[in-house]
Short mmCIF file of C-alpha atoms in Angstrom, two decimals:
data_model
loop_
_atom_site.label_atom_id
_atom_site.label_comp_id
_atom_site.label_asym_id
_atom_site.label_seq_id
_atom_site.Cartn_x
_atom_site.Cartn_y
_atom_site.Cartn_z
CA MET A 726 -31.94 22.56 -13.52
CA SER A 727 -33.56 21.53 -10.31
CA THR A 728 -31.52 21.84 -7.16
CA PRO A 729 -30.84 18.13 -6.45
CA ILE A 730 -29.59 17.48 -9.97
CA ARG A 731 -27.47 20.61 -9.91
CA LEU A 732 -25.98 19.53 -6.61
CA LEU A 733 -25.27 16.05 -7.95
CA VAL A 734 -23.51 17.48 -11.00
CA GLN A 735 -21.57 19.84 -8.76
CA PHE A 736 -20.58 16.95 -6.50
CA ILE A 737 -19.38 14.80 -9.39
CA VAL A 738 -17.44 17.63 -11.03
CA ILE A 739 -15.71 18.64 -7.81
CA MET A 740 -14.84 15.08 -6.86
CA LEU A 741 -13.55 14.35 -10.38
CA ILE A 742 -11.30 17.39 -10.28
CA GLN A 743 -10.10 16.40 -6.82
CA VAL A 744 -9.51 12.75 -7.60
CA PHE A 745 -8.25 12.98 -11.17
CA PHE A 746 -6.10 16.05 -11.02
CA LEU A 747 -5.36 17.17 -7.50
CA ASN A 748 -4.76 13.76 -5.89
CA GLY A 749 -2.06 13.20 -8.49
CA ILE A 750 -0.23 16.41 -7.65
CA MET A 751 2.30 16.15 -4.89
CA ILE A 752 3.59 19.63 -4.39
CA LYS A 753 7.27 19.36 -5.15
CA SER A 754 8.62 21.94 -2.79
CA ALA A 755 11.93 22.76 -1.26
CA VAL A 756 11.70 19.70 0.93
CA THR A 757 15.30 19.55 1.95
CA VAL A 758 15.95 23.27 2.29
CA LEU A 759 12.88 24.60 4.08
CA HIS A 760 11.61 21.28 5.47
CA VAL A 761 8.33 21.84 3.73
CA PRO A 762 6.21 18.71 4.13
CA VAL A 763 4.62 17.07 1.11
CA PHE A 764 0.89 17.50 0.69
CA ILE A 765 -1.78 17.29 -1.96
CA PRO A 766 -4.04 20.22 -2.82
CA ILE A 767 -7.48 19.74 -1.27
CA LEU A 768 -10.45 21.27 -3.06
CA TYR A 769 -13.39 19.03 -2.23
CA PRO A 770 -14.70 21.00 0.85
CA LEU A 771 -15.91 23.49 -1.77
CA PHE A 772 -18.93 21.23 -2.22
CA ILE A 773 -19.92 21.73 1.42
CA LEU A 774 -19.22 25.46 1.22
CA LEU A 775 -21.53 25.90 -1.76
CA LEU A 776 -24.62 24.03 -0.55
CA PRO A 777 -27.78 26.18 -0.37
CA VAL A 778 -28.32 28.18 2.80
CA ASN A 779 -31.65 26.60 3.73
CA ILE A 780 -30.51 22.98 3.57
CA PRO A 781 -31.63 21.10 6.71
CA HIS A 782 -28.83 20.63 9.19
CA PRO A 783 -29.05 16.79 9.40
CA LEU A 784 -29.00 16.52 5.60
CA LEU A 785 -26.05 18.89 5.47
CA MET A 786 -24.11 16.70 7.89
CA LEU A 787 -25.04 13.56 6.00
CA LEU A 788 -23.79 15.11 2.76
CA GLY A 789 -20.59 16.13 4.50
CA PHE A 790 -20.12 12.60 5.74
CA ILE A 791 -20.72 11.12 2.29
CA THR A 792 -18.42 13.62 0.59
CA GLY A 793 -15.63 12.81 3.02
CA LEU A 794 -16.21 9.09 2.69
CA THR A 795 -15.97 9.34 -1.10
CA MET A 796 -12.66 11.13 -0.74
CA ASP A 797 -11.51 8.48 1.73
CA MET A 798 -12.20 5.74 -0.78
CA PHE A 799 -9.77 7.33 -3.18
CA SER A 800 -6.97 8.14 -0.80
CA ASN A 801 -6.72 5.16 1.56
CA THR A 802 -7.54 7.20 4.63
CA PRO A 803 -10.55 5.43 6.14
CA GLY A 804 -12.68 7.87 8.06
CA MET A 805 -10.27 10.81 8.20
CA HIS A 806 -11.67 12.95 5.41
CA ALA A 807 -15.17 11.89 6.44
CA SER A 808 -14.59 13.02 9.99
CA ALA A 809 -13.09 16.38 9.00
CA CYS A 810 -15.75 17.01 6.36
CA LEU A 811 -18.50 16.15 8.82
CA LEU A 812 -17.05 18.64 11.29
CA ILE A 813 -17.19 21.53 8.83
CA ALA A 814 -20.69 20.51 7.77
CA PHE A 815 -21.69 20.68 11.43
CA ILE A 816 -20.24 24.14 12.06
CA ARG A 817 -21.35 25.60 8.73
CA PRO A 818 -24.70 27.12 9.82
CA PHE A 819 -23.06 28.80 12.81
CA VAL A 820 -20.26 30.20 10.66
CA LEU A 821 -22.68 31.36 7.97
CA ASN A 822 -24.74 33.18 10.60
CA LEU A 823 -21.76 35.45 11.19
CA PHE A 824 -21.68 36.63 7.59
CA LEU A 825 -25.31 36.72 6.47
CA GLN A 826 -27.14 40.00 6.84
CA GLN A 827 -30.63 38.53 6.78
CA GLN A 828 -32.11 35.58 8.61
CA MET A 829 -31.38 32.15 7.16
CA LYS A 830 -35.02 31.40 6.42
CA GLU A 831 -35.58 34.56 4.38
CA LEU A 832 -32.73 33.72 2.06
CA GLY A 833 -34.25 30.45 0.86
CA SER A 834 -32.06 28.40 -1.41
CA THR A 835 -29.41 31.07 -1.97
CA ILE A 836 -25.91 29.71 -2.45
CA PRO A 837 -23.32 31.38 -0.23
CA SER A 838 -21.03 32.12 -3.18
CA LEU A 839 -18.34 34.71 -3.66
CA TYR A 840 -20.76 37.16 -5.28
CA LYS A 841 -23.58 36.69 -2.78
CA LEU A 842 -21.42 37.17 0.30
CA GLY A 843 -18.96 39.67 -1.09
CA PHE A 844 -15.25 39.05 -1.35
CA ASN A 845 -14.22 39.79 2.24
CA SER A 846 -17.01 37.81 3.85
CA PHE A 847 -16.49 34.88 1.51
CA LEU A 848 -12.77 34.89 2.21
CA MET A 849 -13.36 34.83 5.97
CA TYR A 850 -15.99 32.10 5.58
CA CYS A 851 -13.50 30.08 3.53
CA ILE A 852 -10.66 30.62 5.96
CA ILE A 853 -12.68 29.50 8.98
CA MET A 854 -14.06 26.41 7.26
CA ILE A 855 -10.86 25.34 5.51
CA VAL A 856 -8.56 25.91 8.47
CA THR A 857 -10.93 23.92 10.71
CA HIS A 858 -11.07 21.13 8.15
CA HIS A 859 -7.33 20.93 7.52
CA PHE A 860 -6.31 21.31 11.14
CA TYR A 861 -8.66 18.57 12.26
CA PHE A 862 -7.68 16.34 9.34
CA TYR A 863 -3.96 16.61 10.01
CA ILE A 864 -4.49 16.07 13.73
CA LEU A 865 -6.31 12.84 12.93
CA GLN A 866 -3.65 11.85 10.46
CA PHE A 867 -0.61 12.43 12.67
CA TRP A 868 -2.28 11.69 15.97
CA SER A 869 0.59 12.67 18.19
CA PHE A 870 1.21 15.80 20.18
CA LYS A 871 4.87 15.68 19.24
CA SER A 872 4.07 16.62 15.64
CA ILE A 873 2.02 19.70 16.56
CA LEU A 874 4.42 22.01 14.69
CA ILE A 875 4.23 19.93 11.53
CA ILE A 876 0.43 19.85 11.85
CA LEU A 877 0.27 23.63 12.13
CA TYR A 878 2.76 24.16 9.31
CA LYS A 879 0.95 21.74 7.03
CA THR A 880 -2.42 23.30 7.89
CA LEU A 881 -1.08 26.75 7.03
CA LEU A 882 0.50 25.80 3.69
CA SER A 883 -2.21 23.42 2.54
CA GLY A 884 -4.89 25.84 3.75
CA ILE A 885 -3.51 28.76 1.77
CA LEU A 886 -3.38 26.61 -1.37
CA SER A 887 -6.93 25.32 -0.84
CA ILE A 888 -8.31 28.82 -0.32
CA ILE A 889 -6.60 30.06 -3.48
CA LEU A 890 -8.05 27.12 -5.41
CA ILE A 891 -11.54 27.71 -4.01
CA ILE A 892 -11.48 31.42 -4.86
CA LEU A 893 -10.24 30.62 -8.36
CA ALA A 894 -13.00 28.05 -8.82
CA GLN A 895 -15.53 30.62 -7.63
CA LEU A 896 -14.25 33.25 -10.03
CA LEU A 897 -14.61 30.77 -12.88
CA PHE A 898 -18.07 29.46 -11.99
CA ALA A 899 -19.67 32.60 -10.65
CA LYS A 900 -19.14 34.37 -13.98
CA GLN A 901 -21.70 32.06 -15.55
CA GLU A 902 -24.21 33.01 -12.91
CA ILE A 903 -23.85 36.67 -13.78
CA LYS A 904 -24.46 35.96 -17.46
CA ARG A 905 -27.68 34.15 -16.63
CA ALA A 906 -28.99 36.81 -14.29
CA MET B 1098 -37.74 10.32 30.75
CA ARG B 1099 -39.72 13.21 29.30
CA ASN B 1100 -36.85 15.52 30.02
CA LEU B 1101 -34.55 13.21 28.15
CA ILE B 1102 -36.80 13.27 25.12
CA VAL B 1103 -37.02 17.06 25.29
CA LEU B 1104 -33.25 17.23 25.52
CA PHE B 1105 -32.90 14.95 22.54
CA LYS B 1106 -35.42 16.92 20.49
CA ARG B 1107 -33.64 20.15 21.24
CA TYR B 1108 -30.13 18.99 20.39
CA TYR B 1109 -30.86 16.25 17.88
CA ASN B 1110 -28.56 17.89 15.34
CA PHE B 1111 -25.71 17.60 17.74
CA PHE B 1112 -26.54 13.99 18.46
CA ILE B 1113 -26.58 13.16 14.75
CA PHE B 1114 -23.22 14.87 14.49
CA LEU B 1115 -21.86 12.87 17.39
CA PHE B 1116 -23.18 9.63 15.98
CA LEU B 1117 -21.66 10.17 12.53
CA GLN B 1118 -18.43 11.36 14.06
CA LEU B 1119 -18.35 8.17 16.12
CA VAL B 1120 -18.67 6.15 12.93
CA CYS B 1121 -15.73 8.08 11.47
CA TRP B 1122 -13.60 7.53 14.54
CA ILE B 1123 -14.31 3.83 14.50
CA LEU B 1124 -13.20 3.75 10.87
CA VAL B 1125 -10.08 5.76 11.61
CA PHE B 1126 -8.92 3.87 14.63
CA ARG B 1127 -9.85 0.42 13.49
CA ASN B 1128 -8.31 0.65 10.07
CA ASN B 1129 -5.47 3.02 10.36
CA SER B 1130 -2.78 0.81 11.72
CA TYR B 1131 -0.13 -0.11 9.27
CA GLN B 1132 -1.11 -3.58 8.14
CA GLN B 1133 -4.66 -4.10 9.32
CA ALA B 1134 -7.54 -4.82 7.07
CA SER B 1135 -9.47 -1.83 5.88
CA TYR B 1136 -12.92 -1.70 4.46
CA ILE B 1137 -12.52 1.47 2.53
CA ASN B 1138 -9.39 1.33 0.48
CA SER B 1139 -8.60 1.93 -3.10
CA SER B 1140 -8.49 -1.74 -3.99
CA ARG B 1141 -12.28 -1.64 -3.80
CA ASN B 1142 -13.59 -2.22 -7.26
CA ILE B 1143 -15.23 1.09 -8.08
CA SER B 1144 -12.47 3.41 -7.04
CA ALA B 1145 -9.82 1.08 -8.39
CA ALA B 1146 -11.56 0.92 -11.75
CA ILE B 1147 -11.72 4.71 -11.87
CA TYR B 1148 -8.05 4.96 -10.97
CA ASP B 1149 -7.32 2.42 -13.67
CA GLN B 1150 -8.96 4.66 -16.27
CA GLN B 1151 -7.15 7.67 -14.90
CA SER B 1152 -3.73 6.10 -15.09
CA ARG B 1153 -4.50 4.82 -18.56
CA PHE B 1154 -5.29 8.37 -19.61
CA PHE B 1155 -2.54 10.22 -17.77
CA GLY B 1156 -0.06 7.46 -18.49
CA PHE B 1157 0.59 9.16 -21.81
CA TRP B 1158 2.01 12.20 -20.11
CA SER B 1159 4.81 10.28 -18.54
CA LEU B 1160 5.53 7.92 -21.44
CA ARG B 1161 8.96 9.29 -22.07
CA SER B 1162 10.30 8.90 -18.57
CA THR B 1163 8.60 5.52 -18.25
CA ASN B 1164 10.25 4.37 -21.47
CA ASP B 1165 13.60 5.58 -20.24
CA SER B 1166 13.29 3.64 -17.06
CA LEU B 1167 12.16 0.53 -18.94
CA MET B 1168 15.15 0.79 -21.23
CA ARG B 1169 17.46 1.10 -18.29
CA GLU B 1170 15.77 -1.82 -16.62
CA ASN B 1171 16.20 -3.91 -19.76
CA ALA B 1172 19.84 -3.03 -19.92
CA ARG B 1173 20.27 -4.03 -16.32
CA LEU B 1174 18.48 -7.33 -16.89
CA LYS B 1175 20.57 -8.13 -19.93
CA GLN B 1176 23.63 -7.50 -17.86
CA LEU B 1177 22.30 -9.79 -15.18
CA ILE B 1178 21.81 -12.79 -17.42
CA GLY B 1179 24.55 -15.22 -16.67
CA HIS B 1180 25.64 -13.37 -13.58
CA ALA B 1181 25.09 -15.32 -10.44
CA ILE B 1182 23.94 -13.66 -7.27
CA PRO B 1183 25.75 -15.04 -4.26
CA ALA B 1184 23.21 -16.89 -2.21
CA ASN B 1185 22.99 -18.94 0.88
CA PRO B 1186 22.27 -22.49 -0.23
CA LEU B 1187 20.93 -23.45 3.18
CA LYS B 1188 18.32 -20.75 3.21
CA ASP B 1189 17.35 -20.81 -0.44
CA SER B 1190 17.03 -24.48 -1.19
CA MET B 1191 13.24 -24.73 -1.32
CA SER B 1192 11.70 -26.40 -4.28
CA ASN B 1193 9.62 -23.70 -5.97
CA ARG B 1194 12.57 -21.61 -6.98
CA ILE B 1195 14.42 -22.48 -10.11
CA GLU B 1196 18.04 -22.94 -9.29
CA GLU B 1197 21.08 -23.29 -11.44
CA LYS B 1198 24.01 -24.67 -9.58
CA ASP B 1199 27.53 -24.22 -10.78
CA SER B 1200 30.63 -24.98 -8.83
CA MET B 1201 30.68 -21.90 -6.60
CA ARG B 1202 27.40 -20.10 -6.59
CA THR B 1203 23.68 -20.59 -6.71
CA THR B 1204 21.56 -18.46 -8.98
CA ILE B 1205 18.05 -17.76 -7.81
CA HIS B 1206 15.41 -16.63 -10.24
CA TYR B 1207 12.48 -15.16 -8.44
CA THR B 1208 9.27 -14.85 -10.36
CA TYR B 1209 8.44 -11.21 -10.92
CA ILE B 1210 4.88 -10.00 -11.50
CA PRO B 1211 5.08 -6.62 -13.26
CA ALA B 1212 2.29 -4.23 -12.28
CA ARG B 1213 1.24 -0.71 -13.12
CA VAL B 1214 0.86 1.80 -10.30
CA LEU B 1215 -2.67 3.19 -10.23
CA ASN B 1216 -2.48 5.39 -7.18
CA ASN B 1217 0.38 6.43 -4.98
CA THR B 1218 0.62 8.72 -1.98
CA ILE B 1219 3.70 10.16 -0.35
CA ASP B 1220 2.16 12.83 1.84
CA MET B 1221 0.64 10.64 4.54
CA LYS B 1222 2.02 9.16 7.70
CA PHE B 1223 1.31 5.70 6.27
CA ASN B 1224 1.56 5.69 2.50
CA HIS B 1225 -0.12 3.23 0.20
CA ILE B 1226 0.22 2.29 -3.44
CA THR B 1227 -2.53 0.70 -5.52
CA ILE B 1228 -1.49 -1.59 -8.37
CA ASN B 1229 -3.42 -3.26 -11.18
CA LYS B 1230 -2.56 -6.86 -10.34
CA GLY B 1231 -4.47 -8.96 -7.84
CA SER B 1232 -5.07 -12.48 -6.67
CA ALA B 1233 -6.01 -13.49 -10.24
CA ASP B 1234 -2.43 -12.76 -11.26
CA GLY B 1235 -0.94 -14.56 -8.31
CA VAL B 1236 -0.40 -11.64 -5.96
CA LYS B 1237 -0.74 -12.61 -2.31
CA GLU B 1238 -0.56 -10.67 0.92
CA LYS B 1239 2.86 -9.95 2.40
CA MET B 1240 4.69 -10.31 -0.89
CA ALA B 1241 7.61 -7.95 -1.32
CA VAL B 1242 7.38 -5.24 -3.98
CA ILE B 1243 10.34 -3.58 -5.69
CA SER B 1244 10.79 -1.13 -8.53
CA ALA B 1245 13.45 -1.01 -11.21
CA LYS B 1246 15.54 1.13 -8.91
CA GLY B 1247 14.98 -0.28 -5.44
CA ILE B 1248 12.63 -1.25 -2.65
CA VAL B 1249 8.98 -0.17 -2.65
CA GLY B 1250 7.01 -2.02 0.03
CA ARG B 1251 4.91 -5.07 0.71
CA VAL B 1252 1.44 -6.13 -0.36
CA SER B 1253 -1.13 -5.41 2.33
CA HIS B 1254 -4.57 -6.01 0.77
CA VAL B 1255 -5.44 -8.11 -2.26
CA ASN B 1256 -8.57 -8.04 -4.37
CA THR B 1257 -9.25 -10.10 -7.49
CA HIS B 1258 -7.69 -7.63 -9.90
CA PHE B 1259 -6.12 -5.01 -7.67
CA ALA B 1260 -3.85 -4.88 -4.68
CA VAL B 1261 -2.77 -2.26 -2.17
CA ILE B 1262 0.85 -2.02 -1.12
CA SER B 1263 2.04 -0.59 2.17
CA SER B 1264 4.87 1.58 1.02
CA VAL B 1265 8.24 1.69 2.75
CA LEU B 1266 7.31 5.31 3.42
CA ALA B 1267 5.33 4.44 6.52
CA ASP B 1268 5.91 5.68 10.01
CA LYS B 1269 8.18 3.33 11.95
CA SER B 1270 8.41 0.78 9.15
CA ARG B 1271 11.70 -1.04 9.59
CA VAL B 1272 13.62 -2.72 6.81
CA SER B 1273 16.68 -4.76 7.58
CA ALA B 1274 19.68 -3.39 5.69
CA GLN B 1275 23.31 -4.17 5.10
CA VAL B 1276 26.28 -1.98 4.26
CA PRO B 1277 28.98 -3.01 1.74
CA ASP B 1278 31.06 -5.00 4.23
CA GLY B 1279 28.05 -7.03 5.35
CA THR B 1280 27.28 -5.36 8.68
CA VAL B 1281 23.54 -5.51 9.29
CA GLY B 1282 21.43 -2.61 10.54
CA HIS B 1283 18.01 -1.33 9.69
CA VAL B 1284 16.47 1.67 7.98
CA LEU B 1285 13.57 3.71 9.32
CA TRP B 1286 11.50 6.36 7.56
CA GLY B 1287 11.43 9.71 9.35
CA GLY B 1288 7.89 10.60 8.31
CA GLN B 1289 8.44 13.78 6.31
CA ASN B 1290 10.83 13.57 3.41
CA PRO B 1291 9.90 10.93 0.81
CA GLU B 1292 13.47 10.75 -0.46
CA VAL B 1293 15.41 10.00 2.69
CA VAL B 1294 15.44 7.21 5.28
CA ARG B 1295 17.67 6.82 8.34
CA LEU B 1296 20.09 3.95 8.74
CA LEU B 1297 20.44 2.80 12.35
CA GLY B 1298 22.17 0.08 14.26
CA ILE B 1299 25.55 0.30 12.52
CA PRO B 1300 28.36 0.28 15.10
CA GLN B 1301 30.77 3.21 15.15
CA SER B 1302 33.65 0.91 14.36
CA VAL B 1303 32.30 0.36 10.85
CA LYS B 1304 33.48 3.23 8.72
CA LEU B 1305 31.06 4.27 6.01
CA LYS B 1306 31.68 6.80 3.29
CA ILE B 1307 29.19 9.10 1.61
CA GLY B 1308 27.87 7.30 -1.46
CA ASP B 1309 28.17 3.78 -0.07
CA THR B 1310 25.33 1.57 -1.24
CA ILE B 1311 22.86 0.14 1.26
CA SER B 1312 21.02 -3.01 0.24
CA THR B 1313 18.52 -5.36 1.83
CA THR B 1314 19.32 -8.49 3.75
CA GLY B 1315 17.27 -11.62 3.52
CA TYR B 1316 15.97 -11.09 7.06
CA SER B 1317 12.99 -8.83 6.36
CA TYR B 1318 10.41 -9.50 3.70
CA PHE B 1319 12.61 -8.34 0.80
CA PRO B 1320 14.96 -10.71 -1.01
CA GLU B 1321 18.65 -10.23 -0.48
CA HIS B 1322 20.71 -7.59 -2.30
CA VAL B 1323 17.95 -5.28 -3.42
CA MET B 1324 19.18 -1.70 -3.50
CA ILE B 1325 17.82 0.59 -0.78
CA GLY B 1326 19.89 3.67 -1.47
CA ARG B 1327 23.13 5.51 -0.96
CA ILE B 1328 24.52 7.18 2.15
CA LYS B 1329 23.99 10.90 1.95
CA LYS B 1330 25.07 12.33 5.29
CA LYS B 1331 26.38 11.15 8.63
CA GLU B 1332 24.45 12.14 11.72
CA LYS B 1333 25.37 11.62 15.36
CA ASP B 1334 24.44 7.96 15.68
CA SER B 1335 22.81 7.28 12.35
CA TYR B 1336 23.17 7.91 8.64
CA GLN B 1337 20.88 9.62 6.17
CA VAL B 1338 20.25 7.38 3.19
CA GLN B 1339 19.03 8.73 -0.14
CA LEU B 1340 16.43 6.23 -1.38
CA SER B 1341 17.15 4.91 -4.82
CA THR B 1342 13.45 4.51 -5.59
CA ASN B 1343 11.84 7.78 -6.63
CA PHE B 1344 8.44 7.55 -4.96
CA ARG B 1345 7.28 10.73 -6.66
CA ASN B 1346 7.65 9.13 -10.05
CA LEU B 1347 6.64 5.51 -9.62
CA HIS B 1348 4.82 4.00 -12.59
CA TYR B 1349 5.76 0.33 -12.72
CA VAL B 1350 6.64 -2.05 -9.91
CA TYR B 1351 7.44 -5.74 -9.60
CA VAL B 1352 5.74 -7.99 -7.08
CA ILE B 1353 8.15 -10.74 -6.09
CA LYS B 1354 6.65 -14.18 -6.00
CA ASP B 1355 8.69 -16.01 -3.42
CA MET B 1356 6.53 -18.27 -1.35
CA THR B 1357 9.26 -19.65 0.88
CA ASN B 1358 9.96 -16.18 2.20
CA ILE B 1359 6.32 -15.69 3.18
CA GLU B 1360 6.31 -19.10 4.78
CA ARG B 1361 9.36 -18.12 6.79
CA ILE B 1362 7.78 -14.82 7.94
CA LEU B 1363 4.55 -16.54 8.97
CA PHE B 1364 6.51 -19.18 10.83
CA GLU B 1365 8.61 -16.57 12.62
CA ASP B 1366 5.49 -14.63 13.54
CA SER B 1367 3.83 -17.72 14.96
CA VAL B 1368 6.90 -18.51 17.04
CA THR B 1369 7.22 -15.01 18.48
CA HIS B 1370 3.48 -14.91 19.18
CA SER B 1371 3.55 -18.14 21.09
CA GLU B 1372 6.48 -16.90 23.13
CA ASN B 1373 4.83 -13.63 24.13
CA PRO B 1374 1.11 -14.23 24.10
#
């Protein structure tokens, strides 16, 4: 499959999983006992994480914007997901530079997946991107300094869940890549 | 000028980022207030149609609990037939309600528009619910929405076949409420727990017990005597109220068609606006 079609399929699959399954799950937690806030699992930044390394920066940001906007359409949060997703699309090349051994240009259209980066690097890459995304998203959503503790708490819990989901998704998809190689 | 162009060429990525981010911020800050119009919401046709399919598919998974609640609702309705709700004849004497007058009481029959919930959030600061009825079915903006168990919210955006409801679970959304002896206060949502609201404005002299029912007054957009919840705990100057509506498990709601109420709200708004321009 050529890269654009593969990306389109990837986009649709990830958004379908997000919208159909994850948006419907409100984590039923010990709300009254531990004061755990309610949140939905967020998986869709995975699409931005898995774009090829050599994608032009403006295109990357545009894709981030569109991905976020799609998510916004389904969750009644005009602009919030778009803004957060755009932010991680913007910082992605700088973050990737920390973890890639070779120069960006030499790598071509490699996908920065779990197997390409190695587990530790991929985990760090995930943590930086996801925490940035969630933190910024919840700041935009609450928009008051008074709720800084809730923002941090929600970022932590939701972030951990997202990272687990992303790693699981990687373990599932990356296996197919090994078979092909 | 040349320097400016050089600067732009060098950092054009950053400028693109700033531009797109600006678009996002405009979207966020223009549309994120509680009742204002929004361009991107789930009553838009594409996303609403997809949600429609989704709820059709996943509706099967919750058939049992939905059936249970429908049965209970039916039982409640059967019980209600013939029972008059005490009403204020001065306030409720407009022509498009069907009224049955007996010697003591007036019975009001509101028209209910049943709707299926397509999408529902409880994790946001302002929560919204998408339903599968729109202007074609007679839904209009600002109509009150209730469930079989209690209050839900009010209609905020209407499309031809879909509508978005601003849920009661919205930051600083006030609903006028009364306790069993008729004292009027209001309930506010705290912002975190989707099961609890706070009851304020009840004087200390009124003694309330745990388990007392709190219902709506006719002052806000809801009709009178719709259940809000039961008192759960007393705090220093307020009460915690357990909502009777389970927002985690909301599948069917009723939009209340009561045009006089909307007329009253619009009139009140116009009066207060002209007083404080």
